[in-house]
Amino acid sequence: MAMSLKEFKGKFREKLLEIHWKQWCTLGVASHIPPEKYWIIDLEALSVSTLVLGLQDKRLLAGCIEWLIKNREWVNSSRFKRISKIFMRPFPASNEPLITQGVLNMATDTIKKFKPVSIKYRDSNVSEEMMLRDYKKVFDAFRIRDIVKQPEILKSISLLQLSLRGYFGVGTRAEIFLYLLGENGGNSLSISREVYCDQKNIYRILEKWTETGLITKINRNYSLREKEKWLGIWRLKKKYGYLNWVKTFMLLDQLAKAISTPPWSEETYPLSSLFRDLFKDVLAIGQSLNIQVPEPASYEGALYFEPFAVTILKILERLREI
């Protein structure tokens, strides 16, 4: 039986929100959904994505805000800002951002002050002003509900990022080391594009680590020396759940916005066109998860909807159940 647009939208939202809940549960937010046990959680990527999806699940957003209030010392604020800017870029299909600076200001003020905020609208676009009003209602109603506990870092491999921040400090060093543990290495530019930190700072750190013998440098590419020993120290298998969550959440949040916005939410033909535009991004994620993505050229018009939609759900299932 062919998949309907309504069925796809329902399953997509359910699975995407469950992925977020699993990760927040691992971080210490109370939930009936079981915690993440495989994928390494990216705190800043998860936080920004949760803000994007906040109006679809206000309990999830409230849990995120309460966690950030009680555990803000774990947050890399400069990295949070850098990642937020990526999500504020205009969404190609609608030429609107997934989230606005005004919404981020509200979230930041709520976390810092923990009280309802009064903020002037900075966005001239009517739809963005409506977004701000909707979010303001949520933030004005926010109250501490004591649904958050301290993250149990030593009990979950998925909290490796926090563990490394405890070891190296909350900063660029922890992000570089996490990347070198999960990937084969790279130069300062390629690493900066993966960890979302300043390239010059990354270069200086890599050079210092090369001098101390922690890493090796061959043709401007840096890699971790004695990687298997480090994996053993951090209780990791040779291949573990490292994923670029910024790119992954960015893609999935774009799709979440599309299926909530006409005409993509109403007809399979415009949604199929969007699927074609996102093919390369989905292909990259599919390859990292060993999931085959159907080629757009093999399907005419709206016929591309079903095979691509099925693939997206497979990706969500892989991210949700491993």
mmCIF file of C-alpha atoms in Angstrom:
data_model
loop_
_atom_site.group_PDB
_atom_site.id
_atom_site.type_symbol
_atom_site.label_atom_id
_atom_site.label_comp_id
_atom_site.label_asym_id
_atom_site.label_seq_id
_atom_site.Cartn_x
_atom_site.Cartn_y
_atom_site.Cartn_z
ATOM 1 C CA MET A 1 0.000 0.000 0.000
ATOM 2 C CA ALA A 2 1.384 3.389 -1.009
ATOM 3 C CA MET A 3 2.416 5.772 1.747
ATOM 4 C CA SER A 4 0.225 8.851 2.024
ATOM 5 C CA LEU A 5 1.506 12.324 2.810
ATOM 6 C CA LYS A 6 -0.505 12.295 6.050
ATOM 7 C CA GLU A 7 1.077 9.009 7.123
ATOM 8 C CA PHE A 8 4.580 10.264 6.357
ATOM 9 C CA LYS A 9 4.074 13.504 8.290
ATOM 10 C CA GLY A 10 2.784 11.650 11.344
ATOM 11 C CA LYS A 11 5.576 9.077 11.421
ATOM 12 C CA PHE A 12 8.255 11.678 10.682
ATOM 13 C CA ARG A 13 7.235 13.956 13.557
ATOM 14 C CA GLU A 14 6.881 11.063 15.991
ATOM 15 C CA LYS A 15 10.307 9.601 15.234
ATOM 16 C CA LEU A 16 12.124 12.947 15.117
ATOM 17 C CA LEU A 17 10.730 14.051 18.477
ATOM 18 C CA GLU A 18 11.538 10.652 19.978
ATOM 19 C CA ILE A 19 15.197 11.032 18.934
ATOM 20 C CA HIS A 20 15.306 14.342 20.800
ATOM 21 C CA TRP A 21 13.605 12.885 23.860
ATOM 22 C CA LYS A 22 16.014 9.934 23.955
ATOM 23 C CA GLN A 23 18.995 12.272 24.012
ATOM 24 C CA TRP A 24 17.547 14.625 26.622
ATOM 25 C CA CYS A 25 16.591 11.618 28.742
ATOM 26 C CA THR A 26 20.234 10.495 28.666
ATOM 27 C CA LEU A 27 21.265 13.997 29.738
ATOM 28 C CA GLY A 28 18.914 13.817 32.731
ATOM 29 C CA VAL A 29 15.463 15.055 31.655
ATOM 30 C CA ALA A 30 12.670 12.856 33.018
ATOM 31 C CA SER A 31 10.943 10.888 30.265
ATOM 32 C CA HIS A 32 9.143 7.611 29.663
ATOM 33 C CA ILE A 33 11.223 7.179 26.487
ATOM 34 C CA PRO A 34 14.345 5.035 26.994
ATOM 35 C CA PRO A 35 17.702 6.858 26.933
ATOM 36 C CA GLU A 36 20.168 6.971 24.043
ATOM 37 C CA LYS A 37 22.795 4.217 24.317
ATOM 38 C CA TYR A 38 24.727 4.347 21.048
ATOM 39 C CA TRP A 39 25.051 7.779 19.452
ATOM 40 C CA ILE A 40 27.359 10.382 20.962
ATOM 41 C CA ILE A 41 25.190 13.384 21.906
ATOM 42 C CA ASP A 42 26.120 16.854 20.657
ATOM 43 C CA LEU A 43 24.756 19.162 23.346
ATOM 44 C CA GLU A 44 24.749 22.405 21.345
ATOM 45 C CA ALA A 45 23.284 20.812 18.198
ATOM 46 C CA LEU A 46 20.578 19.116 20.274
ATOM 47 C CA SER A 47 19.758 22.359 22.116
ATOM 48 C CA VAL A 48 19.401 24.439 18.947
ATOM 49 C CA SER A 49 17.353 21.741 17.210
ATOM 50 C CA THR A 50 15.074 21.479 20.246
ATOM 51 C CA LEU A 51 14.474 25.228 20.086
ATOM 52 C CA VAL A 52 13.562 24.851 16.412
ATOM 53 C CA LEU A 53 11.047 22.097 17.210
ATOM 54 C CA GLY A 54 9.860 23.698 20.439
ATOM 55 C CA LEU A 55 6.404 24.698 19.238
ATOM 56 C CA GLN A 56 5.720 21.117 18.138
ATOM 57 C CA ASP A 57 6.473 19.721 21.610
ATOM 58 C CA LYS A 58 6.350 22.323 24.385
ATOM 59 C CA ARG A 59 7.209 19.748 27.076
ATOM 60 C CA LEU A 60 10.391 18.930 25.195
ATOM 61 C CA LEU A 61 11.293 22.617 24.959
ATOM 62 C CA ALA A 62 10.588 23.138 28.671
ATOM 63 C CA GLY A 63 12.812 20.176 29.552
ATOM 64 C CA CYS A 64 15.594 21.603 27.390
ATOM 65 C CA ILE A 65 15.362 25.050 29.015
ATOM 66 C CA GLU A 66 15.293 23.621 32.541
ATOM 67 C CA TRP A 67 18.333 21.442 31.777
ATOM 68 C CA LEU A 68 20.253 24.423 30.420
ATOM 69 C CA ILE A 69 19.346 26.475 33.501
ATOM 70 C CA LYS A 70 20.579 23.781 35.887
ATOM 71 C CA ASN A 71 23.575 22.578 33.872
ATOM 72 C CA ARG A 72 24.743 25.662 31.984
ATOM 73 C CA GLU A 73 28.364 25.041 33.012
ATOM 74 C CA TRP A 74 28.505 22.204 30.471
ATOM 75 C CA VAL A 75 27.447 24.412 27.536
ATOM 76 C CA ASN A 76 30.021 25.774 25.086
ATOM 77 C CA SER A 77 28.355 29.170 24.548
ATOM 78 C CA SER A 78 30.554 30.284 21.633
ATOM 79 C CA ARG A 79 29.885 26.999 19.842
ATOM 80 C CA PHE A 80 26.161 27.351 20.577
ATOM 81 C CA LYS A 81 26.179 30.770 18.896
ATOM 82 C CA ARG A 82 28.141 29.462 15.905
ATOM 83 C CA ILE A 83 25.725 26.568 15.385
ATOM 84 C CA SER A 84 22.690 28.822 15.905
ATOM 85 C CA LYS A 85 23.819 31.007 13.012
ATOM 86 C CA ILE A 86 23.695 27.969 10.717
ATOM 87 C CA PHE A 87 20.064 27.341 11.666
ATOM 88 C CA MET A 88 19.270 31.029 11.120
ATOM 89 C CA ARG A 89 20.223 30.864 7.445
ATOM 90 C CA PRO A 90 17.229 31.155 5.091
ATOM 91 C CA PHE A 91 15.640 27.785 4.405
ATOM 92 C CA PRO A 92 16.086 27.308 0.614
ATOM 93 C CA ALA A 93 12.484 26.392 -0.186
ATOM 94 C CA SER A 94 10.716 29.176 1.732
ATOM 95 C CA ASN A 95 13.627 31.621 2.103
ATOM 96 C CA GLU A 96 12.877 31.765 5.842
ATOM 97 C CA PRO A 97 15.121 30.671 8.743
ATOM 98 C CA LEU A 98 14.401 27.666 10.924
ATOM 99 C CA ILE A 99 14.831 29.921 13.934
ATOM 100 C CA THR A 100 15.292 33.654 14.422
ATOM 101 C CA GLN A 101 17.613 35.746 16.552
ATOM 102 C CA GLY A 102 14.597 36.964 18.487
ATOM 103 C CA VAL A 103 13.688 33.418 19.562
ATOM 104 C CA LEU A 104 17.281 32.741 20.585
ATOM 105 C CA ASN A 105 17.277 35.979 22.596
ATOM 106 C CA MET A 106 14.149 34.875 24.432
ATOM 107 C CA ALA A 107 15.639 31.472 25.220
ATOM 108 C CA THR A 108 18.913 33.000 26.391
ATOM 109 C CA ASP A 109 17.183 35.581 28.583
ATOM 110 C CA THR A 110 14.949 32.914 30.109
ATOM 111 C CA ILE A 111 17.959 30.747 30.921
ATOM 112 C CA LYS A 112 19.962 33.647 32.359
ATOM 113 C CA LYS A 113 17.231 35.384 34.301
ATOM 114 C CA PHE A 114 14.579 32.692 34.692
ATOM 115 C CA LYS A 115 11.684 35.058 34.449
ATOM 116 C CA PRO A 116 9.254 36.086 31.693
ATOM 117 C CA VAL A 117 10.971 38.405 29.283
ATOM 118 C CA SER A 118 9.868 41.466 27.383
ATOM 119 C CA ILE A 119 11.658 41.691 24.076
ATOM 120 C CA LYS A 120 11.201 43.949 21.095
ATOM 121 C CA TYR A 121 10.585 42.258 17.790
ATOM 122 C CA ARG A 122 13.659 42.631 15.630
ATOM 123 C CA ASP A 123 12.298 40.717 12.663
ATOM 124 C CA SER A 124 10.318 42.607 10.031
ATOM 125 C CA ASN A 125 8.993 39.519 8.264
ATOM 126 C CA VAL A 126 5.369 38.875 9.273
ATOM 127 C CA SER A 127 5.768 35.102 9.572
ATOM 128 C CA GLU A 128 8.850 35.578 11.772
ATOM 129 C CA GLU A 129 6.950 37.980 14.030
ATOM 130 C CA MET A 130 4.239 35.340 14.384
ATOM 131 C CA MET A 131 6.933 32.825 15.322
ATOM 132 C CA LEU A 132 8.235 35.197 17.988
ATOM 133 C CA ARG A 133 4.771 35.663 19.471
ATOM 134 C CA ASP A 134 4.198 31.900 19.648
ATOM 135 C CA TYR A 135 7.553 31.303 21.318
ATOM 136 C CA LYS A 136 7.040 34.212 23.720
ATOM 137 C CA LYS A 137 3.893 32.534 25.048
ATOM 138 C CA VAL A 138 5.919 29.393 25.768
ATOM 139 C CA PHE A 139 8.796 31.218 27.456
ATOM 140 C CA ASP A 140 6.451 33.454 29.475
ATOM 141 C CA ALA A 141 4.695 30.340 30.789
ATOM 142 C CA PHE A 142 7.951 28.510 31.617
ATOM 143 C CA ARG A 143 8.363 27.316 35.210
ATOM 144 C CA ILE A 144 10.911 25.047 36.867
ATOM 145 C CA ARG A 145 9.186 21.671 37.286
ATOM 146 C CA ASP A 146 12.128 19.735 38.766
ATOM 147 C CA ILE A 147 12.163 17.232 35.914
ATOM 148 C CA VAL A 148 15.941 17.451 35.452
ATOM 149 C CA LYS A 149 18.743 15.697 37.312
ATOM 150 C CA GLN A 150 22.502 15.931 36.911
ATOM 151 C CA PRO A 151 23.802 13.999 33.880
ATOM 152 C CA GLU A 152 25.385 10.691 34.931
ATOM 153 C CA ILE A 153 28.385 11.061 32.685
ATOM 154 C CA LEU A 154 30.235 7.887 33.653
ATOM 155 C CA LYS A 155 27.184 5.678 33.063
ATOM 156 C CA SER A 156 26.637 6.468 29.378
ATOM 157 C CA ILE A 157 28.968 6.365 26.379
ATOM 158 C CA SER A 158 26.525 8.763 24.699
ATOM 159 C CA LEU A 159 27.736 11.494 27.088
ATOM 160 C CA LEU A 160 31.320 11.259 25.836
ATOM 161 C CA GLN A 161 31.264 14.920 24.805
ATOM 162 C CA LEU A 162 30.536 15.967 28.390
ATOM 163 C CA SER A 163 33.123 13.523 29.690
ATOM 164 C CA LEU A 164 35.786 15.061 27.460
ATOM 165 C CA ARG A 165 34.706 18.535 28.532
ATOM 166 C CA GLY A 166 35.271 17.460 32.114
ATOM 167 C CA TYR A 167 38.781 16.334 31.123
ATOM 168 C CA PHE A 168 39.841 19.107 28.703
ATOM 169 C CA GLY A 169 37.479 21.866 29.862
ATOM 170 C CA VAL A 170 34.464 23.273 28.025
ATOM 171 C CA GLY A 171 36.148 24.526 24.879
ATOM 172 C CA THR A 172 37.680 23.689 21.536
ATOM 173 C CA ARG A 173 40.095 21.006 22.810
ATOM 174 C CA ALA A 174 37.284 18.691 23.848
ATOM 175 C CA GLU A 175 35.571 19.037 20.448
ATOM 176 C CA ILE A 176 38.798 18.334 18.527
ATOM 177 C CA PHE A 177 39.596 15.268 20.594
ATOM 178 C CA LEU A 178 36.042 13.953 20.213
ATOM 179 C CA TYR A 179 36.318 14.336 16.447
ATOM 180 C CA LEU A 180 39.744 12.651 16.270
ATOM 181 C CA LEU A 181 38.407 9.734 18.299
ATOM 182 C CA GLY A 182 35.483 9.263 15.933
ATOM 183 C CA GLU A 183 37.091 10.030 12.578
ATOM 184 C CA ASN A 184 40.410 9.373 10.843
ATOM 185 C CA GLY A 185 41.538 12.986 11.139
ATOM 186 C CA GLY A 186 41.952 15.952 8.811
ATOM 187 C CA ASN A 187 43.433 19.420 8.460
ATOM 188 C CA SER A 188 42.474 22.427 10.558
ATOM 189 C CA LEU A 189 39.914 23.639 7.998
ATOM 190 C CA SER A 190 38.116 20.318 7.581
ATOM 191 C CA ILE A 191 38.080 19.771 11.348
ATOM 192 C CA SER A 192 36.691 23.267 11.974
ATOM 193 C CA ARG A 193 33.828 22.515 9.578
ATOM 194 C CA GLU A 194 32.994 19.385 11.558
ATOM 195 C CA VAL A 195 33.332 20.660 15.125
ATOM 196 C CA TYR A 196 32.067 24.240 14.535
ATOM 197 C CA CYS A 197 34.914 26.013 16.299
ATOM 198 C CA ASP A 198 37.365 28.704 15.168
ATOM 199 C CA GLN A 199 39.878 27.380 12.616
ATOM 200 C CA LYS A 200 42.834 29.457 13.838
ATOM 201 C CA ASN A 201 42.365 28.240 17.383
ATOM 202 C CA ILE A 202 42.055 24.671 16.124
ATOM 203 C CA TYR A 203 45.309 25.041 14.183
ATOM 204 C CA ARG A 204 47.181 26.307 17.250
ATOM 205 C CA ILE A 205 45.893 23.441 19.380
ATOM 206 C CA LEU A 206 46.748 20.838 16.735
ATOM 207 C CA GLU A 207 50.285 22.189 16.417
ATOM 208 C CA LYS A 208 50.777 22.077 20.185
ATOM 209 C CA TRP A 209 49.431 18.554 20.370
ATOM 210 C CA THR A 210 51.785 17.551 17.540
ATOM 211 C CA GLU A 211 54.745 18.938 19.484
ATOM 212 C CA THR A 212 53.759 16.941 22.568
ATOM 213 C CA GLY A 213 53.279 13.712 20.593
ATOM 214 C CA LEU A 214 49.552 13.395 21.251
ATOM 215 C CA ILE A 215 48.799 13.474 17.511
ATOM 216 C CA THR A 216 50.700 13.002 14.264
ATOM 217 C CA LYS A 217 50.875 15.356 11.295
ATOM 218 C CA ILE A 218 51.344 14.095 7.741
ATOM 219 C CA ASN A 219 50.887 16.459 4.773
ATOM 220 C CA ARG A 220 48.926 18.954 6.902
ATOM 221 C CA ASN A 221 46.569 16.229 8.089
ATOM 222 C CA TYR A 222 46.377 15.494 11.803
ATOM 223 C CA SER A 223 45.394 12.181 13.373
ATOM 224 C CA LEU A 224 45.329 10.787 16.887
ATOM 225 C CA ARG A 225 48.399 8.786 17.916
ATOM 226 C CA GLU A 226 47.712 5.381 19.538
ATOM 227 C CA LYS A 227 44.011 5.771 18.869
ATOM 228 C CA GLU A 228 43.062 2.270 20.008
ATOM 229 C CA LYS A 229 44.526 2.931 23.454
ATOM 230 C CA TRP A 230 42.495 6.150 23.766
ATOM 231 C CA LEU A 231 39.370 4.308 22.671
ATOM 232 C CA GLY A 232 40.055 1.782 25.431
ATOM 233 C CA ILE A 233 40.535 4.508 28.040
ATOM 234 C CA TRP A 234 37.144 5.990 27.178
ATOM 235 C CA ARG A 235 35.510 2.530 27.029
ATOM 236 C CA LEU A 236 34.801 2.807 23.317
ATOM 237 C CA LYS A 237 34.690 0.224 20.570
ATOM 238 C CA LYS A 238 36.772 0.675 17.428
ATOM 239 C CA LYS A 239 33.681 2.001 15.645
ATOM 240 C CA TYR A 240 31.176 3.870 17.743
ATOM 241 C CA GLY A 241 28.260 6.230 17.202
ATOM 242 C CA TYR A 242 29.945 9.439 16.116
ATOM 243 C CA LEU A 243 27.772 11.552 13.818
ATOM 244 C CA ASN A 244 27.718 15.168 12.686
ATOM 245 C CA TRP A 245 24.502 16.080 14.483
ATOM 246 C CA VAL A 246 24.536 19.683 13.282
ATOM 247 C CA LYS A 247 24.171 18.595 9.651
ATOM 248 C CA THR A 248 21.762 15.812 10.601
ATOM 249 C CA PHE A 249 19.443 17.971 12.700
ATOM 250 C CA MET A 250 19.655 20.800 10.168
ATOM 251 C CA LEU A 251 18.368 18.510 7.440
ATOM 252 C CA LEU A 252 15.671 16.907 9.575
ATOM 253 C CA ASP A 253 14.505 20.261 10.942
ATOM 254 C CA GLN A 254 14.217 21.611 7.393
ATOM 255 C CA LEU A 255 11.950 18.696 6.560
ATOM 256 C CA ALA A 256 9.975 19.238 9.772
ATOM 257 C CA LYS A 257 9.392 22.869 8.783
ATOM 258 C CA ALA A 258 8.416 21.901 5.251
ATOM 259 C CA ILE A 259 5.773 19.356 6.248
ATOM 260 C CA SER A 260 4.214 21.995 8.505
ATOM 261 C CA THR A 261 4.163 24.709 5.834
ATOM 262 C CA PRO A 262 2.012 24.966 2.668
ATOM 263 C CA PRO A 263 2.378 23.955 -0.105
ATOM 264 C CA TRP A 264 4.780 21.175 1.015
ATOM 265 C CA SER A 265 2.432 20.125 3.801
ATOM 266 C CA GLU A 266 -0.500 19.722 1.433
ATOM 267 C CA GLU A 267 0.755 18.127 -1.781
ATOM 268 C CA THR A 268 3.341 15.488 -2.680
ATOM 269 C CA TYR A 269 4.493 17.227 -5.872
ATOM 270 C CA PRO A 270 6.104 20.317 -4.233
ATOM 271 C CA LEU A 271 7.421 18.104 -1.426
ATOM 272 C CA SER A 272 8.994 15.822 -4.039
ATOM 273 C CA SER A 273 10.704 18.862 -5.546
ATOM 274 C CA LEU A 274 12.095 19.733 -2.121
ATOM 275 C CA PHE A 275 13.283 16.139 -1.714
ATOM 276 C CA ARG A 276 15.253 16.532 -4.938
ATOM 277 C CA ASP A 277 16.855 19.731 -3.638
ATOM 278 C CA LEU A 278 17.899 17.947 -0.427
ATOM 279 C CA PHE A 279 19.156 14.795 -2.150
ATOM 280 C CA LYS A 280 22.892 15.466 -1.661
ATOM 281 C CA ASP A 281 22.486 16.215 2.042
ATOM 282 C CA VAL A 282 20.389 13.090 2.587
ATOM 283 C CA LEU A 283 22.848 11.036 0.534
ATOM 284 C CA ALA A 284 25.729 12.071 2.820
ATOM 285 C CA ILE A 285 23.795 11.054 5.932
ATOM 286 C CA GLY A 286 22.560 7.865 4.263
ATOM 287 C CA GLN A 287 26.121 6.846 3.416
ATOM 288 C CA SER A 288 27.246 7.377 7.012
ATOM 289 C CA LEU A 289 24.385 5.111 8.155
ATOM 290 C CA ASN A 290 24.773 2.574 5.312
ATOM 291 C CA ILE A 291 21.311 3.401 3.946
ATOM 292 C CA GLN A 292 20.789 3.630 0.194
ATOM 293 C CA VAL A 293 19.100 6.826 -1.013
ATOM 294 C CA PRO A 294 17.046 6.650 -4.252
ATOM 295 C CA GLU A 295 18.314 8.740 -7.169
ATOM 296 C CA PRO A 296 15.968 11.582 -8.233
ATOM 297 C CA ALA A 297 16.587 10.874 -11.927
ATOM 298 C CA SER A 298 14.904 7.477 -11.553
ATOM 299 C CA TYR A 299 11.516 8.994 -10.727
ATOM 300 C CA GLU A 300 9.341 11.568 -12.478
ATOM 301 C CA GLY A 301 7.535 14.353 -10.655
ATOM 302 C CA ALA A 302 5.600 13.323 -7.561
ATOM 303 C CA LEU A 303 6.616 9.672 -8.000
ATOM 304 C CA TYR A 304 9.790 10.540 -6.092
ATOM 305 C CA PHE A 305 7.798 11.237 -2.923
ATOM 306 C CA GLU A 306 7.244 7.682 -1.687
ATOM 307 C CA PRO A 307 10.745 6.147 -2.141
ATOM 308 C CA PHE A 308 12.405 9.223 -0.663
ATOM 309 C CA ALA A 309 9.910 9.417 2.225
ATOM 310 C CA VAL A 310 10.507 5.746 3.021
ATOM 311 C CA THR A 311 14.269 6.409 3.048
ATOM 312 C CA ILE A 312 13.885 9.359 5.438
ATOM 313 C CA LEU A 313 11.892 7.176 7.815
ATOM 314 C CA LYS A 314 14.604 4.493 7.617
ATOM 315 C CA ILE A 315 17.194 7.106 8.578
ATOM 316 C CA LEU A 316 15.080 8.223 11.530
ATOM 317 C CA GLU A 317 14.574 4.617 12.575
ATOM 318 C CA ARG A 318 18.325 3.988 12.470
ATOM 319 C CA LEU A 319 18.992 7.072 14.564
ATOM 320 C CA ARG A 320 16.235 6.088 16.979
ATOM 321 C CA GLU A 321 16.752 2.380 17.597
ATOM 322 C CA ILE A 322 20.457 1.494 17.407
#
